[in-house]
PDB file of N, CA and C in Angstrom:
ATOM      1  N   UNK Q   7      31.838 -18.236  15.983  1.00 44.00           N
ATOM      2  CA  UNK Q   7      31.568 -18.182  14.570  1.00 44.00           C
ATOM      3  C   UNK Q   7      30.485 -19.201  14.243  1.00 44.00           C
ATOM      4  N   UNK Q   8      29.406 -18.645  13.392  1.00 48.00           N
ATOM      5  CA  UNK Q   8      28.520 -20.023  13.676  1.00 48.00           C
ATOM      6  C   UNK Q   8      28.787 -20.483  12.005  1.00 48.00           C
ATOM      7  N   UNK Q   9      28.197 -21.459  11.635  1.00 53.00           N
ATOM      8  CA  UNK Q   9      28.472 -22.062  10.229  1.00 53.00           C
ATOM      9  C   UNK Q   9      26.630 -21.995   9.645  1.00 53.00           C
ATOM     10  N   UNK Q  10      26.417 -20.835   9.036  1.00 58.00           N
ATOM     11  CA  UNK Q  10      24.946 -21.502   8.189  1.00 58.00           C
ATOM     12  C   UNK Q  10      25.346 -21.935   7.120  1.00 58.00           C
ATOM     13  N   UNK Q  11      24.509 -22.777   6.785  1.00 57.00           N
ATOM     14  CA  UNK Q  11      24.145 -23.776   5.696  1.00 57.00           C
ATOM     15  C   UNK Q  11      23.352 -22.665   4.520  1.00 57.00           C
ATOM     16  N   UNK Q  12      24.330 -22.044   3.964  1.00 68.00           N
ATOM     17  CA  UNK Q  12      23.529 -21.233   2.680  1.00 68.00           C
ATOM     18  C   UNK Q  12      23.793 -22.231   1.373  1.00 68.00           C
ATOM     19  N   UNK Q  13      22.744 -21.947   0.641  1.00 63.00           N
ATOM     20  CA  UNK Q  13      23.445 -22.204  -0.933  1.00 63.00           C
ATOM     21  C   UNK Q  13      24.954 -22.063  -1.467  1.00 63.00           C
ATOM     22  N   UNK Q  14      25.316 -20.719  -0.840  1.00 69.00           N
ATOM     23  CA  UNK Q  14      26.430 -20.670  -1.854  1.00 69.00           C
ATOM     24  C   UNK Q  14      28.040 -21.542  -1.001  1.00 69.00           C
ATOM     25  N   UNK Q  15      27.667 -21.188   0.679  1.00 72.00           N
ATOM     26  CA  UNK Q  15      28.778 -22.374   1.398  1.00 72.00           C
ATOM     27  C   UNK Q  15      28.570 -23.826   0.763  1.00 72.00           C
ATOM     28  N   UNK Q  16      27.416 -24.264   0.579  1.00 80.00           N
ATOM     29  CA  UNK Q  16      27.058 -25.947   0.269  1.00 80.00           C
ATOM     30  C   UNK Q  16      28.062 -25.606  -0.862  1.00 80.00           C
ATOM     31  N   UNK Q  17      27.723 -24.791  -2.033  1.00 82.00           N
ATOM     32  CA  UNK Q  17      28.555 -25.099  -2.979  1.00 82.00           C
ATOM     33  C   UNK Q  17      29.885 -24.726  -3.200  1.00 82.00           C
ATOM     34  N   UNK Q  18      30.044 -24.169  -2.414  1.00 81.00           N
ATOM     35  CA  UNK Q  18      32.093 -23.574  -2.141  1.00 81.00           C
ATOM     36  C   UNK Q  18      32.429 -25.213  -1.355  1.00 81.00           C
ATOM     37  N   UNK Q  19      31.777 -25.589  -0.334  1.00 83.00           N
ATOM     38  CA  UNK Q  19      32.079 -26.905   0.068  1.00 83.00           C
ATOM     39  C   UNK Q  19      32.154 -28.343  -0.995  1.00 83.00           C
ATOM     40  N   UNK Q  20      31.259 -28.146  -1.720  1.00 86.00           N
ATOM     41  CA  UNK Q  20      31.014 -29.196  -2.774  1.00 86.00           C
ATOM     42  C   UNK Q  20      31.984 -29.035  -3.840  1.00 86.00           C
ATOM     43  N   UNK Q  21      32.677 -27.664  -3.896  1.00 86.00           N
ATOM     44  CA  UNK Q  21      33.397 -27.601  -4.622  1.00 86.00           C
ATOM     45  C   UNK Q  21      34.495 -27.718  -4.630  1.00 86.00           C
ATOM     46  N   UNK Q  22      35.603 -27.444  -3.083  1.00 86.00           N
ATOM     47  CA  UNK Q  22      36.559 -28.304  -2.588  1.00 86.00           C
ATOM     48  C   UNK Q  22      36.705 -29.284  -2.204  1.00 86.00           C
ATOM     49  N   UNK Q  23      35.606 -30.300  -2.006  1.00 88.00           N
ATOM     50  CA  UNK Q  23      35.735 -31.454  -2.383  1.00 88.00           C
ATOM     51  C   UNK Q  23      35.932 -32.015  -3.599  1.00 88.00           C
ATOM     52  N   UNK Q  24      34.850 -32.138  -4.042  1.00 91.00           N
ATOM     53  CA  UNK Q  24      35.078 -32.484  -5.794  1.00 91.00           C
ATOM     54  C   UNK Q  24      36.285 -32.204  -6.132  1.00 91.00           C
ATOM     55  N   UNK Q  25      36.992 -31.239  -6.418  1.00 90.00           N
ATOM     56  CA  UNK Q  25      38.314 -30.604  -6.723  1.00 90.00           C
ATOM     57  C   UNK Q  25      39.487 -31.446  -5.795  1.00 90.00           C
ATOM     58  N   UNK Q  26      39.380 -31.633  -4.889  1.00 89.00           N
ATOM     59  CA  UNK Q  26      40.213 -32.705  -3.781  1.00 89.00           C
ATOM     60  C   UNK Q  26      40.350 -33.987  -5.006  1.00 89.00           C
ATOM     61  N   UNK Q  27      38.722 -34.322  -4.362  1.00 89.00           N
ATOM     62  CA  UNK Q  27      38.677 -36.296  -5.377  1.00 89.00           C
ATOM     63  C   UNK Q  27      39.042 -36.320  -6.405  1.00 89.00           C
ATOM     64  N   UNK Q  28      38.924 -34.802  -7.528  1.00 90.00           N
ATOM     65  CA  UNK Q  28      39.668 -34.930  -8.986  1.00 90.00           C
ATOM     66  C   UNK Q  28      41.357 -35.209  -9.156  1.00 90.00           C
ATOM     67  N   UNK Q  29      41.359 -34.371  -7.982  1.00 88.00           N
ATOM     68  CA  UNK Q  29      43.397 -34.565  -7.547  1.00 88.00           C
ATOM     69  C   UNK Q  29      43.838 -35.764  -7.215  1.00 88.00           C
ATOM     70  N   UNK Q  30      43.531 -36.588  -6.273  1.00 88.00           N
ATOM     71  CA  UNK Q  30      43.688 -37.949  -5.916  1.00 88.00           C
ATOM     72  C   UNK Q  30      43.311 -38.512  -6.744  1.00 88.00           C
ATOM     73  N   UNK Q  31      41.912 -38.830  -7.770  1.00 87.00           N
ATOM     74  CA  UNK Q  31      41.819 -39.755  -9.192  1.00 87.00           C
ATOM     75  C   UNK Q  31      42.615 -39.251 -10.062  1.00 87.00           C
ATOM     76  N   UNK Q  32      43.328 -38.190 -10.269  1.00 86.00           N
ATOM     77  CA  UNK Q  32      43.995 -37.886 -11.745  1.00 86.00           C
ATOM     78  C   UNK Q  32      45.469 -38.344 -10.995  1.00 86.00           C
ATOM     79  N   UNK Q  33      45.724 -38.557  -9.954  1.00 85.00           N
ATOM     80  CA  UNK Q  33      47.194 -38.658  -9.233  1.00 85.00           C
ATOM     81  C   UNK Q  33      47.170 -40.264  -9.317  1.00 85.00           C
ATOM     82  N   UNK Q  34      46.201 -41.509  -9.331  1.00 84.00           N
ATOM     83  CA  UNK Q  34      46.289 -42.445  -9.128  1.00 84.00           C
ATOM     84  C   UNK Q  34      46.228 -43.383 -10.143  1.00 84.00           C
ATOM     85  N   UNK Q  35      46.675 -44.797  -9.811  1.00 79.00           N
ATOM     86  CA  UNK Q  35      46.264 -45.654 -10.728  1.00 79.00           C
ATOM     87  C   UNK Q  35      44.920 -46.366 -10.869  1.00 79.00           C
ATOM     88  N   UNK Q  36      44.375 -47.178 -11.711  1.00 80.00           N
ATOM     89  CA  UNK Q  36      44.442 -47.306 -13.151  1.00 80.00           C
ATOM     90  C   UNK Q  36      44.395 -46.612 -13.721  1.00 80.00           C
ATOM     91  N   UNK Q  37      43.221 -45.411 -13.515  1.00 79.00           N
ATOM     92  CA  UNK Q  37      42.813 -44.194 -14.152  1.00 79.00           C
ATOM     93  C   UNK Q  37      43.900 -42.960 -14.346  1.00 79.00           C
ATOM     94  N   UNK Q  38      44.612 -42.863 -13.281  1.00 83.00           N
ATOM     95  CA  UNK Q  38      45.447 -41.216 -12.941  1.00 83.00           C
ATOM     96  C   UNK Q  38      45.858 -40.839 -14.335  1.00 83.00           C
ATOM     97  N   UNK Q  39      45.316 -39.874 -15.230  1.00 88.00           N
ATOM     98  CA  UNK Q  39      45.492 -40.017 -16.584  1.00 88.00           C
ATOM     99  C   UNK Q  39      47.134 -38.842 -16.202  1.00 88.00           C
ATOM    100  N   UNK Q  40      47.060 -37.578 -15.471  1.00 88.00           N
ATOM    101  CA  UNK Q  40      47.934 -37.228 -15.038  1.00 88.00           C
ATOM    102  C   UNK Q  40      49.564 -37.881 -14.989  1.00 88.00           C
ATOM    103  N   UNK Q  41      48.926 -39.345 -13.731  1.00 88.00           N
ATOM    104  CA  UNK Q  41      50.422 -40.052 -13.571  1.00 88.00           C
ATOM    105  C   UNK Q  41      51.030 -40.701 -14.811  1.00 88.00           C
ATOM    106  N   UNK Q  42      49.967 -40.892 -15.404  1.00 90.00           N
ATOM    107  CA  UNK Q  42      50.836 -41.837 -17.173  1.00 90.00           C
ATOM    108  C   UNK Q  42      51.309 -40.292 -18.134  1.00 90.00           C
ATOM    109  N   UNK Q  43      50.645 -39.171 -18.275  1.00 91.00           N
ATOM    110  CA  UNK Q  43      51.220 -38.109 -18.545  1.00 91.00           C
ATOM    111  C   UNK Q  43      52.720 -37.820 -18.362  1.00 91.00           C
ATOM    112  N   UNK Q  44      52.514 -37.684 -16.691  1.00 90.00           N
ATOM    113  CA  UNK Q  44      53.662 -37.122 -16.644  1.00 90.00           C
ATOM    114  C   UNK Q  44      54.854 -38.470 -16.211  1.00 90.00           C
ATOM    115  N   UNK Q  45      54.659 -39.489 -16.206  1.00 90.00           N
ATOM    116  CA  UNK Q  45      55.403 -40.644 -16.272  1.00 90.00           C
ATOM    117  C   UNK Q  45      56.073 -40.535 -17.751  1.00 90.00           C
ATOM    118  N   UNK Q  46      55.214 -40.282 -18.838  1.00 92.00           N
ATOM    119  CA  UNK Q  46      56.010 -40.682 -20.308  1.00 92.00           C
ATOM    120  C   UNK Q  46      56.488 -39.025 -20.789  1.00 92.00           C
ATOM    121  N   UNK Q  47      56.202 -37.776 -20.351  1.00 94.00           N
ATOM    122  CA  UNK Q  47      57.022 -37.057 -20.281  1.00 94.00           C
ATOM    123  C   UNK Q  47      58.387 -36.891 -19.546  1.00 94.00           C
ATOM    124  N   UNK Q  48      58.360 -37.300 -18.506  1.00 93.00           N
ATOM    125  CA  UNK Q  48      59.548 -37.761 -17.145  1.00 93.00           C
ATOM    126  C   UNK Q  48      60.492 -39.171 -18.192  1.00 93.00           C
ATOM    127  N   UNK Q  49      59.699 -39.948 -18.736  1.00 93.00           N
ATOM    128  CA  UNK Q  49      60.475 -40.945 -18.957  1.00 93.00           C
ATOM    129  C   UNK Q  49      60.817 -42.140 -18.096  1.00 93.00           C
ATOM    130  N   UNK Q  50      60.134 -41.961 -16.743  1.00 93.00           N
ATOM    131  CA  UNK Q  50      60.348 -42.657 -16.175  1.00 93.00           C
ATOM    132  C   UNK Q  50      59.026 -43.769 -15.702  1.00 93.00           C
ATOM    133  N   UNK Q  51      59.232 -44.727 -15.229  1.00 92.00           N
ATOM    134  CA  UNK Q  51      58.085 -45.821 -14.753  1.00 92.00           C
ATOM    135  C   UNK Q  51      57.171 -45.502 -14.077  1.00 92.00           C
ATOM    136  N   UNK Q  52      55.739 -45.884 -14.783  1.00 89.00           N
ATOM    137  CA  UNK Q  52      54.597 -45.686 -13.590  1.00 89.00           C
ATOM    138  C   UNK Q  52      54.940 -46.004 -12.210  1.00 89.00           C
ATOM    139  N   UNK Q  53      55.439 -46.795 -12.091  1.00 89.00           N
ATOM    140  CA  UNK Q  53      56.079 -47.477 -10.449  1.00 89.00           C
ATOM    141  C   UNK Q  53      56.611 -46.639 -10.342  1.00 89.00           C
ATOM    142  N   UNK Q  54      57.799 -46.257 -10.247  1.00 92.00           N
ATOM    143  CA  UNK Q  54      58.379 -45.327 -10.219  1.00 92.00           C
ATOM    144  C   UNK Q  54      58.214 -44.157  -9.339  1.00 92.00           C
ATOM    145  N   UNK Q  55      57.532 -43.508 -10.532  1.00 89.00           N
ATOM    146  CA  UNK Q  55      56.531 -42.275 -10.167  1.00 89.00           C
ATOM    147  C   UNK Q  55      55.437 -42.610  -9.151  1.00 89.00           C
ATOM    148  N   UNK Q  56      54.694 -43.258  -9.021  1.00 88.00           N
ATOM    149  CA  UNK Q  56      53.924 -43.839  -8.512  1.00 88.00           C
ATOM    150  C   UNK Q  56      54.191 -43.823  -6.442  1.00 88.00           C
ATOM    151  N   UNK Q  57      55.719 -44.498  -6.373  1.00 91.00           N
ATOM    152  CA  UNK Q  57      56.084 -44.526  -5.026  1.00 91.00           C
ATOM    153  C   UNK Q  57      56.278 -43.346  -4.921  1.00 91.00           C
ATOM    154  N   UNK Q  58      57.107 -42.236  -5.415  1.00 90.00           N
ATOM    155  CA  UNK Q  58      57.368 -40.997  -5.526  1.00 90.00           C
ATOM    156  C   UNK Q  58      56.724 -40.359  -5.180  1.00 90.00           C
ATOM    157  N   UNK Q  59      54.830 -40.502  -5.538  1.00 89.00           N
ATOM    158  CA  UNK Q  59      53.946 -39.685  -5.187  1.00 89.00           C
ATOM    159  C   UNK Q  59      53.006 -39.950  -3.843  1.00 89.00           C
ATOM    160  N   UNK Q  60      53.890 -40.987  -3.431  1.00 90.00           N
ATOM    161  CA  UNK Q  60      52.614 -41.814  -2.517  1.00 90.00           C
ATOM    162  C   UNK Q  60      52.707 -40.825  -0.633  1.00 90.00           C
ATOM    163  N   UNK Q  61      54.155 -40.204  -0.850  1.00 93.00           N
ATOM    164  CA  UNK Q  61      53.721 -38.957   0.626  1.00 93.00           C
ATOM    165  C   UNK Q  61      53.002 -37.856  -0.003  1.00 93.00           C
ATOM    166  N   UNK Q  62      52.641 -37.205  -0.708  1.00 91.00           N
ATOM    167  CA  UNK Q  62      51.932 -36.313  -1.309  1.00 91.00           C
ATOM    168  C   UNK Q  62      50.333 -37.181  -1.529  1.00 91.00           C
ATOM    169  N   UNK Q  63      50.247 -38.238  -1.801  1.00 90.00           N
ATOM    170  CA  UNK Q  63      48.626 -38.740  -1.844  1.00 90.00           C
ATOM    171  C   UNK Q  63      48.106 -38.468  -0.674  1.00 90.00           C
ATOM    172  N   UNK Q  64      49.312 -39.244   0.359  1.00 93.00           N
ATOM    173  CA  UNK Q  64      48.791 -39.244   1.634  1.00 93.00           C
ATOM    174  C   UNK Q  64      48.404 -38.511   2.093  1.00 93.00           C
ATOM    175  N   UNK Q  65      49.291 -37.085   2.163  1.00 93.00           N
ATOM    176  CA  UNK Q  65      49.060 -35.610   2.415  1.00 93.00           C
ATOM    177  C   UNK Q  65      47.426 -35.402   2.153  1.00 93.00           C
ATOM    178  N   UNK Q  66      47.536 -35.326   0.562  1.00 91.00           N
ATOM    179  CA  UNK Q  66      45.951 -35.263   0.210  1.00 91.00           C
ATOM    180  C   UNK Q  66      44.824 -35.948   0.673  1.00 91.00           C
ATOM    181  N   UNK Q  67      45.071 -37.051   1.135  1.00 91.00           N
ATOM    182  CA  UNK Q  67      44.025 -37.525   1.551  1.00 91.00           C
ATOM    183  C   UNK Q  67      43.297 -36.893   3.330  1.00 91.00           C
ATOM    184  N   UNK Q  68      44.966 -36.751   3.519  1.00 93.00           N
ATOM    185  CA  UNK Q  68      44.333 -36.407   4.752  1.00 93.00           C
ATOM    186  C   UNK Q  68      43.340 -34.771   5.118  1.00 93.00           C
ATOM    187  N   UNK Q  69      44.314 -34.800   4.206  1.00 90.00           N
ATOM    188  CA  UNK Q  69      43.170 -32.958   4.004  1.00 90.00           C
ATOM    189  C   UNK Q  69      42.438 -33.129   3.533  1.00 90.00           C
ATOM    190  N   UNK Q  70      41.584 -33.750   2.389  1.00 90.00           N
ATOM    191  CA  UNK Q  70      40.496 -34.063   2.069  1.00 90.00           C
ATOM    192  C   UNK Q  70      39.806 -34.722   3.204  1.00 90.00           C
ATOM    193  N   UNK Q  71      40.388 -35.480   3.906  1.00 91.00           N
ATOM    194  CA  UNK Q  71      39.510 -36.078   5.233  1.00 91.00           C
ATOM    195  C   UNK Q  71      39.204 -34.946   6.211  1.00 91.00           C
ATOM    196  N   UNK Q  72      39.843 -34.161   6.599  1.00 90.00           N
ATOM    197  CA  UNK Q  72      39.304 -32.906   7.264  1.00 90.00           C
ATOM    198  C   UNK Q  72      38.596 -32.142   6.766  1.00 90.00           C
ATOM    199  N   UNK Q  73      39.305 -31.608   5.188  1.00 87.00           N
ATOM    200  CA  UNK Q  73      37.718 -30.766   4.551  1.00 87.00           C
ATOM    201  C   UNK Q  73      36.177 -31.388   4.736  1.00 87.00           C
ATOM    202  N   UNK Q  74      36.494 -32.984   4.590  1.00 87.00           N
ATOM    203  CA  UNK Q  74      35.032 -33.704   4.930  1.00 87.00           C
ATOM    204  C   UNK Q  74      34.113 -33.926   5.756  1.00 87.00           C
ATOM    205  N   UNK Q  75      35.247 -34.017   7.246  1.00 88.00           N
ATOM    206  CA  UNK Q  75      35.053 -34.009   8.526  1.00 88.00           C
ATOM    207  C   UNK Q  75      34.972 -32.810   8.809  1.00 88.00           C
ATOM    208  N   UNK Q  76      35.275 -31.622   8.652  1.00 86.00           N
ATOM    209  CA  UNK Q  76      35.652 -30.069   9.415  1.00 86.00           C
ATOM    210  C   UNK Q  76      35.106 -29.317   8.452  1.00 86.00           C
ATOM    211  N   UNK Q  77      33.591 -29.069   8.061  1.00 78.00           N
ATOM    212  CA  UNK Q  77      33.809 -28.552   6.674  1.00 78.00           C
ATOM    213  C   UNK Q  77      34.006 -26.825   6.607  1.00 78.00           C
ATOM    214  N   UNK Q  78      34.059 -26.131   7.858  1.00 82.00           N
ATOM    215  CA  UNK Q  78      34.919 -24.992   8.102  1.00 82.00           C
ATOM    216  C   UNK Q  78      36.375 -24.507   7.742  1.00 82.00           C
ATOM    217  N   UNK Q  79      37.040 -25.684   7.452  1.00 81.00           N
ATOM    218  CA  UNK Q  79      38.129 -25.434   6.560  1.00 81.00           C
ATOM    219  C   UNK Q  79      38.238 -24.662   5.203  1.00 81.00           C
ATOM    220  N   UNK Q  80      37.104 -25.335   4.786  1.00 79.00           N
ATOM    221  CA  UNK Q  80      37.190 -25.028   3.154  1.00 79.00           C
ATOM    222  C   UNK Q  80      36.526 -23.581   2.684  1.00 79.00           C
ATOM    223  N   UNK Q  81      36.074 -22.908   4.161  1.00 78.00           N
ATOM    224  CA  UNK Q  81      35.696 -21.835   4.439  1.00 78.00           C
ATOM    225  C   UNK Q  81      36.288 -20.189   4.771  1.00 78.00           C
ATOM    226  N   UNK Q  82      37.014 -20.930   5.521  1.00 81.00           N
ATOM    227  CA  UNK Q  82      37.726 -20.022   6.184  1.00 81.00           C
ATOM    228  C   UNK Q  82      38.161 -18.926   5.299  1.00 81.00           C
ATOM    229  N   UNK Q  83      38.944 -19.122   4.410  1.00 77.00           N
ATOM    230  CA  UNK Q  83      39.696 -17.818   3.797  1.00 77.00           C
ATOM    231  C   UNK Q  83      38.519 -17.303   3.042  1.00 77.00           C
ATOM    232  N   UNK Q  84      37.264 -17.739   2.205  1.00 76.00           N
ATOM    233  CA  UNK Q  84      36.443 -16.442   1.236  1.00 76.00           C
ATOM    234  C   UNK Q  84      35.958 -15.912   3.203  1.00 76.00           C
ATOM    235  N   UNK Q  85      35.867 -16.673   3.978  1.00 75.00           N
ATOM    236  CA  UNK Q  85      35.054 -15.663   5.084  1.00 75.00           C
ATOM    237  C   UNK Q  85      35.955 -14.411   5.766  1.00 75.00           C
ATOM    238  N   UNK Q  86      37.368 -14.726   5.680  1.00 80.00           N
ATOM    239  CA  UNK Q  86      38.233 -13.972   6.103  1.00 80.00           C
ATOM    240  C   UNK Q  86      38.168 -12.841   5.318  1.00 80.00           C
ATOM    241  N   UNK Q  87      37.986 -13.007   3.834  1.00 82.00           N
ATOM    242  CA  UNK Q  87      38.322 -11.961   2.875  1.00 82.00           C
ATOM    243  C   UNK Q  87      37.613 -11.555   2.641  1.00 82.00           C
ATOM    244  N   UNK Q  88      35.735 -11.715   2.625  1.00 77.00           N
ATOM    245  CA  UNK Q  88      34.432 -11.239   2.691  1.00 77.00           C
ATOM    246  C   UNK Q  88      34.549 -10.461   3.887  1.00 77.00           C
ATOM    247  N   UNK Q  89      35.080 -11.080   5.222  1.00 77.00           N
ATOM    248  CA  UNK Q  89      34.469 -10.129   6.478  1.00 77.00           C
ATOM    249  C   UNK Q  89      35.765  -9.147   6.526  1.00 77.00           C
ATOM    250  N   UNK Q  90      36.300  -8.657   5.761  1.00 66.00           N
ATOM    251  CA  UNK Q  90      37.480  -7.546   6.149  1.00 66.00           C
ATOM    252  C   UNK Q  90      37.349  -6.440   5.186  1.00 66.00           C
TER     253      UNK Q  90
END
């Protein structure tokens, strides 16, 4: 399978990224406007919530580190569903 570099992969790539980093900044602190959301709907403590979410950051990060590193990931399924 080879990988060209078209316009529209750069931007399906640029665009699961971006979309990644928006998830991890809206999930985090100071900023995570998300985690204070759903902290004062929950009722419960930024801390709290905060440790709660921290195997799921991780998760994310690490897939965002492969979409970054591997950028065939973020590919795969429109190519699966284009080439069938």
């Amino acid at each position: 399978m080879s990988d060209k570099l078209t316009l529209s992969s750069l931007r399906l790539k640029a665009g699961v990224i971006m979309s990644m980093c928006s998830m991890v900044g809206l999930l985090t602190p100071p900023v995570g406007m998300v985690l204070f959301a759903t902290s004062s709907i929950a009722k419960i403590s930024v801390g709290r919530l905060s440790r709660a979410l921290t195997p799921y950051l991780i998760g994310l990060f690490v897939v965002l580190m492969a979409v970054v590193m591997i950028p065939a990931i973020s590919t795969w399924l429109p190519d699966l569903v284009m080439n069938s």
